[in-house]
GROMACS .gro file of C-alpha atoms in nm:
model
  238
    1LEU     CA    1  -0.612   3.158   2.632
    2ASN     CA    2  -0.254   3.177   2.742
    3HIS     CA    3  -0.374   3.121   3.101
    4ALA     CA    4  -0.646   2.877   3.065
    5ARG     CA    5  -0.553   2.548   3.244
    6GLY     CA    6  -0.897   2.348   3.222
    7LYS     CA    7  -0.980   2.083   2.968
    8TYR     CA    8  -1.201   2.332   2.778
    9VAL     CA    9  -1.217   2.691   2.688
   10LEU     CA   10  -1.533   2.889   2.592
   11PHE     CA   11  -1.505   3.196   2.359
   12LEU     CA   12  -1.821   3.419   2.433
   13ASN     CA   13  -1.918   3.739   2.283
   14ASN     CA   14  -1.986   4.015   2.543
   15ASP     CA   15  -2.329   4.085   2.369
   16THR     CA   16  -2.483   3.764   2.463
   17LYS     CA   17  -2.743   3.615   2.708
   18LEU     CA   18  -2.702   3.235   2.797
   19LEU     CA   19  -3.025   3.042   2.803
   20SER     CA   20  -3.084   2.742   3.031
   21ASN     CA   21  -2.775   2.554   3.127
   22ILE     CA   22  -2.605   2.582   2.788
   23VAL     CA   23  -2.232   2.554   2.909
   24LYS     CA   24  -2.306   2.246   3.106
   25SER     CA   25  -2.467   2.084   2.800
   26ALA     CA   26  -2.188   2.179   2.566
   27PHE     CA   27  -1.954   2.030   2.817
   28ASP     CA   28  -2.142   1.702   2.841
   29TYR     CA   29  -2.168   1.657   2.452
   30ALA     CA   30  -1.778   1.724   2.436
   31GLU     CA   31  -1.712   1.468   2.696
   32GLU     CA   32  -1.928   1.210   2.518
   33ARG     CA   33  -1.697   1.247   2.207
   34LEU     CA   34  -1.370   1.051   2.201
   35GLU     CA   35  -1.198   1.303   1.987
   36LYS     CA   36  -1.119   1.665   2.034
   37VAL     CA   37  -1.396   1.887   1.939
   38PHE     CA   38  -1.528   2.237   1.901
   39VAL     CA   39  -1.911   2.288   1.986
   40GLY     CA   40  -2.131   2.555   1.867
   41CYS     CA   41  -2.504   2.654   1.935
   42GLN     CA   42  -2.817   2.821   1.780
   43LEU     CA   43  -2.781   3.190   1.806
   44LEU     CA   44  -3.108   3.386   1.849
   45ASN     CA   45  -3.222   3.751   1.803
   46PRO     CA   46  -3.383   3.921   2.111
   47ASP     CA   47  -3.735   3.830   1.964
   48PHE     CA   48  -3.594   3.452   1.945
   49SER     CA   49  -3.595   3.439   1.578
   50LYS     CA   50  -3.296   3.243   1.447
   51GLN     CA   51  -2.953   3.384   1.347
   52GLU     CA   52  -2.728   3.231   1.097
   53SER     CA   53  -2.506   3.022   1.331
   54VAL     CA   54  -2.333   2.785   1.119
   55PHE     CA   55  -2.141   2.828   0.773
   56ASN     CA   56  -1.933   2.640   0.519
   57TYR     CA   57  -1.608   2.754   0.423
   58PRO     CA   58  -1.576   3.062   0.194
   59THR     CA   59  -1.472   2.854  -0.106
   60LEU     CA   60  -1.452   3.011  -0.454
   61TRP     CA   61  -1.807   2.885  -0.522
   62ASN     CA   62  -1.964   2.990  -0.196
   63ASN     CA   63  -1.800   3.334  -0.269
   64PHE     CA   64  -1.966   3.343  -0.599
   65THR     CA   65  -2.308   3.251  -0.477
   66GLU     CA   66  -2.306   3.503  -0.197
   67ASN     CA   67  -2.175   3.806  -0.400
   68PHE     CA   68  -2.427   3.741  -0.683
   69PHE     CA   69  -2.722   3.702  -0.448
   70LEU     CA   70  -2.770   3.332  -0.557
   71TYR     CA   71  -2.814   3.233  -0.184
   72LYS     CA   72  -3.105   3.492  -0.170
   73LEU     CA   73  -3.267   3.391  -0.494
   74PHE     CA   74  -3.249   2.991  -0.388
   75PRO     CA   75  -3.261   3.013  -0.002
   76LYS     CA   76  -3.332   2.641   0.028
   77SER     CA   77  -3.086   2.518  -0.242
   78LYS     CA   78  -2.801   2.293  -0.126
   79LEU     CA   79  -2.618   2.423  -0.429
   80PHE     CA   80  -2.662   2.777  -0.429
   81ASN     CA   81  -2.681   2.826  -0.042
   82LYS     CA   82  -2.415   2.605   0.072
   83TYR     CA   83  -2.232   2.895   0.247
   84TYR     CA   84  -2.507   3.009   0.489
   85GLN     CA   85  -2.654   2.682   0.533
   86ASN     CA   86  -2.993   2.811   0.557
   87TYR     CA   87  -3.142   2.529   0.341
   88TYR     CA   88  -3.178   2.299   0.639
   89ASP     CA   89  -3.362   2.326   0.975
   90TYR     CA   90  -3.127   2.116   1.206
   91LYS     CA   91  -3.300   1.919   1.467
   92GLU     CA   92  -3.010   1.715   1.589
   93PRO     CA   93  -2.631   1.766   1.654
   94ILE     CA   94  -2.445   1.769   1.326
   95GLU     CA   95  -2.082   1.794   1.210
   96VAL     CA   96  -2.027   2.142   1.044
   97GLU     CA   97  -1.722   2.339   0.901
   98VAL     CA   98  -1.755   2.677   1.077
   99ILE     CA   99  -1.948   2.794   1.383
  100GLN     CA  100  -2.001   3.147   1.486
  101GLY     CA  101  -1.743   3.293   1.700
  102ALA     CA  102  -2.007   3.430   1.948
  103PHE     CA  103  -2.019   3.090   2.123
  104MET     CA  104  -1.721   2.845   2.062
  105PHE     CA  105  -1.657   2.572   2.340
  106CYS     CA  106  -1.341   2.431   2.257
  107SER     CA  107  -1.080   2.163   2.355
  108THR     CA  108  -0.811   2.371   2.533
  109GLU     CA  109  -0.530   2.160   2.416
  110SER     CA  110  -0.649   2.148   2.062
  111VAL     CA  111  -0.671   2.554   2.052
  112LYS     CA  112  -0.331   2.594   2.216
  113LYS     CA  113  -0.186   2.343   1.953
  114LEU     CA  114  -0.308   2.592   1.685
  115ASN     CA  115  -0.172   2.886   1.874
  116GLY     CA  116  -0.525   3.012   1.926
  117PHE     CA  117  -0.682   3.276   1.696
  118ASP     CA  118  -0.462   3.409   1.435
  119GLU     CA  119  -0.419   3.777   1.574
  120ARG     CA  120  -0.338   3.906   1.229
  121PHE     CA  121  -0.721   3.894   1.178
  122PHE     CA  122  -0.851   4.199   1.361
  123PHE     CA  123  -1.212   4.177   1.392
  124TYR     CA  124  -1.368   3.931   1.149
  125SER     CA  125  -1.301   3.603   0.979
  126GLU     CA  126  -1.078   3.490   1.266
  127GLU     CA  127  -1.332   3.216   1.373
  128THR     CA  128  -1.340   3.092   1.021
  129ASP     CA  129  -0.963   3.064   1.005
  130LEU     CA  130  -0.951   2.890   1.346
  131CYS     CA  131  -1.227   2.634   1.228
  132TYR     CA  132  -1.036   2.575   0.921
  133ARG     CA  133  -0.715   2.502   1.085
  134PHE     CA  134  -0.874   2.273   1.341
  135LYS     CA  135  -1.045   2.081   1.071
  136GLN     CA  136  -0.702   2.047   0.885
  137ALA     CA  137  -0.538   1.911   1.184
  138GLY     CA  138  -0.802   1.644   1.215
  139GLY     CA  139  -1.056   1.804   1.450
  140LYS     CA  140  -1.429   1.808   1.452
  141ILE     CA  141  -1.683   2.073   1.482
  142PHE     CA  142  -2.038   2.024   1.593
  143PHE     CA  143  -2.339   2.250   1.586
  144LEU     CA  144  -2.592   2.174   1.868
  145PRO     CA  145  -2.935   2.339   1.732
  146LYS     CA  146  -3.123   2.265   2.061
  147LEU     CA  147  -2.864   2.480   2.269
  148SER     CA  148  -2.923   2.838   2.217
  149LEU     CA  149  -2.847   3.180   2.349
  150ILE     CA  150  -2.943   3.535   2.274
  151HIS     CA  151  -2.695   3.739   2.048
  152TYR     CA  152  -2.741   4.111   2.038
  153GLY     CA  153  -2.563   4.125   1.728
  154GLY     CA  154  -2.389   4.471   1.642
  155ALA     CA  155  -2.374   4.566   2.002
  156THR     CA  156  -2.021   4.665   1.942
  157THR     CA  157  -2.041   4.825   1.605
  158GLY     CA  158  -2.392   4.968   1.613
  159LYS     CA  159  -2.259   5.306   1.677
  160ASN     CA  160  -1.984   5.300   1.412
  161LEU     CA  161  -2.120   5.122   1.113
  162TRP     CA  162  -1.822   5.197   0.895
  163PHE     CA  163  -1.604   5.027   1.149
  164LYS     CA  164  -1.810   4.721   1.085
  165TYR     CA  165  -1.820   4.739   0.716
  166GLN     CA  166  -1.453   4.827   0.678
  167ASN     CA  167  -1.334   4.550   0.896
  168GLN     CA  168  -1.589   4.293   0.741
  169ALA     CA  169  -1.420   4.362   0.399
  170ARG     CA  170  -1.064   4.348   0.548
  171GLY     CA  171  -1.149   4.003   0.735
  172LYS     CA  172  -1.280   3.852   0.417
  173ILE     CA  173  -0.971   3.972   0.209
  174GLN     CA  174  -0.738   3.853   0.480
  175TYR     CA  175  -0.881   3.510   0.473
  176TYR     CA  176  -0.844   3.491   0.082
  177GLN     CA  177  -0.484   3.609   0.144
  178LYS     CA  178  -0.416   3.344   0.370
  179HIS     CA  179  -0.592   3.039   0.202
  180PHE     CA  180  -0.616   3.122  -0.163
  181HIS     CA  181  -0.348   3.120  -0.421
  182GLY     CA  182  -0.300   3.206  -0.791
  183ALA     CA  183  -0.620   3.225  -1.014
  184ASP     CA  184  -0.830   3.125  -0.721
  185TYR     CA  185  -0.735   3.424  -0.507
  186LEU     CA  186  -0.772   3.667  -0.812
  187PHE     CA  187  -1.130   3.531  -0.882
  188ALA     CA  188  -1.210   3.546  -0.497
  189ILE     CA  189  -1.112   3.929  -0.494
  190LEU     CA  190  -1.309   3.974  -0.820
  191PHE     CA  191  -1.627   3.822  -0.703
  192HIS     CA  192  -1.588   4.019  -0.372
  193LEU     CA  193  -1.552   4.359  -0.571
  194ILE     CA  194  -1.839   4.287  -0.791
  195GLY     CA  195  -2.055   4.189  -0.491
  196LEU     CA  196  -1.972   4.524  -0.330
  197LEU     CA  197  -2.071   4.708  -0.652
  198LEU     CA  198  -2.408   4.538  -0.681
  199ARG     CA  199  -2.492   4.600  -0.322
  200TRP     CA  200  -2.396   4.979  -0.377
  201ILE     CA  201  -2.624   4.992  -0.680
  202GLN     CA  202  -2.904   4.809  -0.505
  203ASN     CA  203  -2.904   5.001  -0.182
  204THR     CA  204  -2.868   5.341  -0.370
  205LEU     CA  205  -3.148   5.281  -0.608
  206ILE     CA  206  -3.389   5.143  -0.348
  207GLY     CA  207  -3.285   5.419  -0.096
  208LEU     CA  208  -3.379   5.689  -0.345
  209LEU     CA  209  -3.694   5.533  -0.463
  210LEU     CA  210  -3.798   5.496  -0.099
  211PHE     CA  211  -3.648   5.830   0.035
  212LYS     CA  212  -3.464   5.597   0.293
  213LYS     CA  213  -3.156   5.761   0.430
  214SER     CA  214  -3.034   5.443   0.606
  215LEU     CA  215  -3.037   5.260   0.258
  216LEU     CA  216  -2.826   5.543   0.104
  217ILE     CA  217  -2.578   5.534   0.381
  218LYS     CA  218  -2.559   5.162   0.354
  219GLY     CA  219  -2.488   5.174  -0.021
  220TYR     CA  220  -2.218   5.446   0.039
  221TYR     CA  221  -2.043   5.208   0.284
  222PHE     CA  222  -2.055   4.919   0.021
  223LEU     CA  223  -1.886   5.161  -0.226
  224ARG     CA  224  -1.630   5.266   0.026
  225GLN     CA  225  -1.553   4.881   0.085
  226ILE     CA  226  -1.440   4.864  -0.255
  227PHE     CA  227  -1.141   5.054  -0.181
  228VAL     CA  228  -1.041   4.864   0.125
  229TYR     CA  229  -0.738   4.630   0.059
  230PRO     CA  230  -0.527   4.535   0.352
  231LYS     CA  231  -0.143   4.471   0.329
  232ASN     CA  232  -0.082   4.092   0.293
  233LEU     CA  233   0.054   3.983   0.653
  234PHE     CA  234   0.032   3.611   0.528
  235LYS     CA  235   0.312   3.595   0.255
  236ALA     CA  236   0.543   3.401   0.485
  237ASP     CA  237   0.265   3.131   0.536
  238SER     CA  238   0.255   3.060   0.163
   0.00000   0.00000   0.00000
């Protein structure tokens, strides 16, 4: 980013395959807008099924509905599945809160004004933080459902699942440390821990019933995540 000189910059995961002329289409859409924008696209699995590509901020309510499985129980509910945005099959471009970091087409000037990604986030939640700060600065984020690419999710972490699980927990907690305060922060951590505990119980019980080693390992990792608590690097931002 420090060396970028163009009007736009594209953050692209290395485990992706572009479909059609997606970059040109994102560029054309951004050029049509009068304001500074971020543009995201629909991520697809290798079998062309859809991945979750757009999110809302991990507010306290969204944290609650995710950790207590309400988004699973009510997948089409605007109230209980607001975080993952699964309740709506997008057909046209729409303004959203967070786009997946696998493909982020951004105004270079806007990203540089924000000093890019906050490098205190190591592996997860950095795009959520960047999108939040961009919106706070008056920017707009658009999801273009007709633009798509294949995202081979887990290509980096597939051979080291604990690395993935550990850093997912670390990224979530760091986001809470940076953007939540007081009682909201305490409840966010509480919901996070309860969610991990419930997932440990769920995967362990089903793994034992089905004699499935992969679920037992997954349950074990959820249990280990309970003890992940990174040092607060954001106190100076409070």
